[in-house]
């Protein structure tokens, strides 16, 4: 999930990434219906349809369209939806098999990160990342370590809050609430990185953002 997200940002702009992430909501809702037998109301499916339309319009009108970037982003949507669905499934399994009836957030974050270490080490060796990082001049800059440490702490906070939220709600609700943060991210991405856009593309981005809000409202109802 993290690797595909980084590669997609390498090729496509932040605003389009946030809109294409709406596809994650669709996959999550379908998966929750199939695996957890949770029915979605008509408003939710209507909102999901609007998200598909906005993603298609955004891709067609994207001035910085990159096929490889879109491929990575669609892979990211699949992995992100799978992550939330599997995580919720394991939480339900833990509730049945543990004496306390649940795993607390600290235990889940610990297990989640420990299990990811072998995969991270494999990728580091496969792509020879250690040698690349060791030779990079940026690691000798103090500000790099400040920013890297802050990024790690924020990632840890995301893990804790994600675990708690999934434990209290469900995968689709978790996914749709994440849609709401697309508004400031899209605006900031366009302004900070000065992304070339057209009026149709801006309209598709705004349309996708409102589709996310409508999705959240429909789900809550």
mmCIF file with all atom_site columns, N, CA and C in Angstrom, residues 138-147:
data_model
loop_
_atom_site.group_PDB
_atom_site.id
_atom_site.type_symbol
_atom_site.label_atom_id
_atom_site.label_alt_id
_atom_site.label_comp_id
_atom_site.label_asym_id
_atom_site.label_entity_id
_atom_site.label_seq_id
_atom_site.pdbx_PDB_ins_code
_atom_site.Cartn_x
_atom_site.Cartn_y
_atom_site.Cartn_z
_atom_site.occupancy
_atom_site.B_iso_or_equiv
_atom_site.pdbx_formal_charge
_atom_site.auth_seq_id
_atom_site.auth_comp_id
_atom_site.auth_asym_id
_atom_site.auth_atom_id
_atom_site.pdbx_PDB_model_num
ATOM 1  N N  . UNK A 1 138 ? 22.005 13.717 1.268  1.00 0.00 ? 138 UNK A N  1
ATOM 2  C CA . UNK A 1 138 ? 20.937 14.290 2.080  1.00 0.00 ? 138 UNK A CA 1
ATOM 3  C C  . UNK A 1 138 ? 20.932 13.741 3.509  1.00 0.00 ? 138 UNK A C  1
ATOM 4  N N  . UNK A 1 139 ? 21.412 12.516 3.708  1.00 0.00 ? 139 UNK A N  1
ATOM 5  C CA . UNK A 1 139 ? 21.379 11.928 5.058  1.00 0.00 ? 139 UNK A CA 1
ATOM 6  C C  . UNK A 1 139 ? 22.371 12.612 6.001  1.00 0.00 ? 139 UNK A C  1
ATOM 7  N N  . UNK A 1 140 ? 23.266 13.425 5.462  1.00 0.00 ? 140 UNK A N  1
ATOM 8  C CA . UNK A 1 140 ? 24.221 14.148 6.303  1.00 0.00 ? 140 UNK A CA 1
ATOM 9  C C  . UNK A 1 140 ? 23.694 15.523 6.735  1.00 0.00 ? 140 UNK A C  1
ATOM 10 N N  . UNK A 1 141 ? 22.461 15.829 6.321  1.00 0.00 ? 141 UNK A N  1
ATOM 11 C CA . UNK A 1 141 ? 21.847 17.103 6.692  1.00 0.00 ? 141 UNK A CA 1
ATOM 12 C C  . UNK A 1 141 ? 20.977 16.905 7.935  1.00 0.00 ? 141 UNK A C  1
ATOM 13 N N  . UNK A 1 142 ? 21.183 17.706 9.002  1.00 0.00 ? 142 UNK A N  1
ATOM 14 C CA . UNK A 1 142 ? 20.376 17.560 10.225 1.00 0.00 ? 142 UNK A CA 1
ATOM 15 C C  . UNK A 1 142 ? 18.884 17.704 9.976  1.00 0.00 ? 142 UNK A C  1
ATOM 16 N N  . UNK A 1 143 ? 18.508 18.623 9.067  1.00 0.00 ? 143 UNK A N  1
ATOM 17 C CA . UNK A 1 143 ? 17.085 18.849 8.819  1.00 0.00 ? 143 UNK A CA 1
ATOM 18 C C  . UNK A 1 143 ? 16.425 17.601 8.247  1.00 0.00 ? 143 UNK A C  1
ATOM 19 N N  . UNK A 1 144 ? 17.204 16.778 7.505  1.00 0.00 ? 144 UNK A N  1
ATOM 20 C CA . UNK A 1 144 ? 16.663 15.535 6.956  1.00 0.00 ? 144 UNK A CA 1
ATOM 21 C C  . UNK A 1 144 ? 16.209 14.617 8.072  1.00 0.00 ? 144 UNK A C  1
ATOM 22 N N  . UNK A 1 145 ? 17.025 14.477 9.118  1.00 0.00 ? 145 UNK A N  1
ATOM 23 C CA . UNK A 1 145 ? 16.687 13.591 10.220 1.00 0.00 ? 145 UNK A CA 1
ATOM 24 C C  . UNK A 1 145 ? 15.525 14.143 11.038 1.00 0.00 ? 145 UNK A C  1
ATOM 25 N N  . UNK A 1 146 ? 15.423 15.473 11.120 1.00 0.00 ? 146 UNK A N  1
ATOM 26 C CA . UNK A 1 146 ? 14.272 16.081 11.815 1.00 0.00 ? 146 UNK A CA 1
ATOM 27 C C  . UNK A 1 146 ? 12.984 15.743 11.076 1.00 0.00 ? 146 UNK A C  1
ATOM 28 N N  . UNK A 1 147 ? 12.995 15.941 9.763  1.00 0.00 ? 147 UNK A N  1
ATOM 29 C CA . UNK A 1 147 ? 11.801 15.667 8.950  1.00 0.00 ? 147 UNK A CA 1
ATOM 30 C C  . UNK A 1 147 ? 11.497 14.169 8.918  1.00 0.00 ? 147 UNK A C  1
#
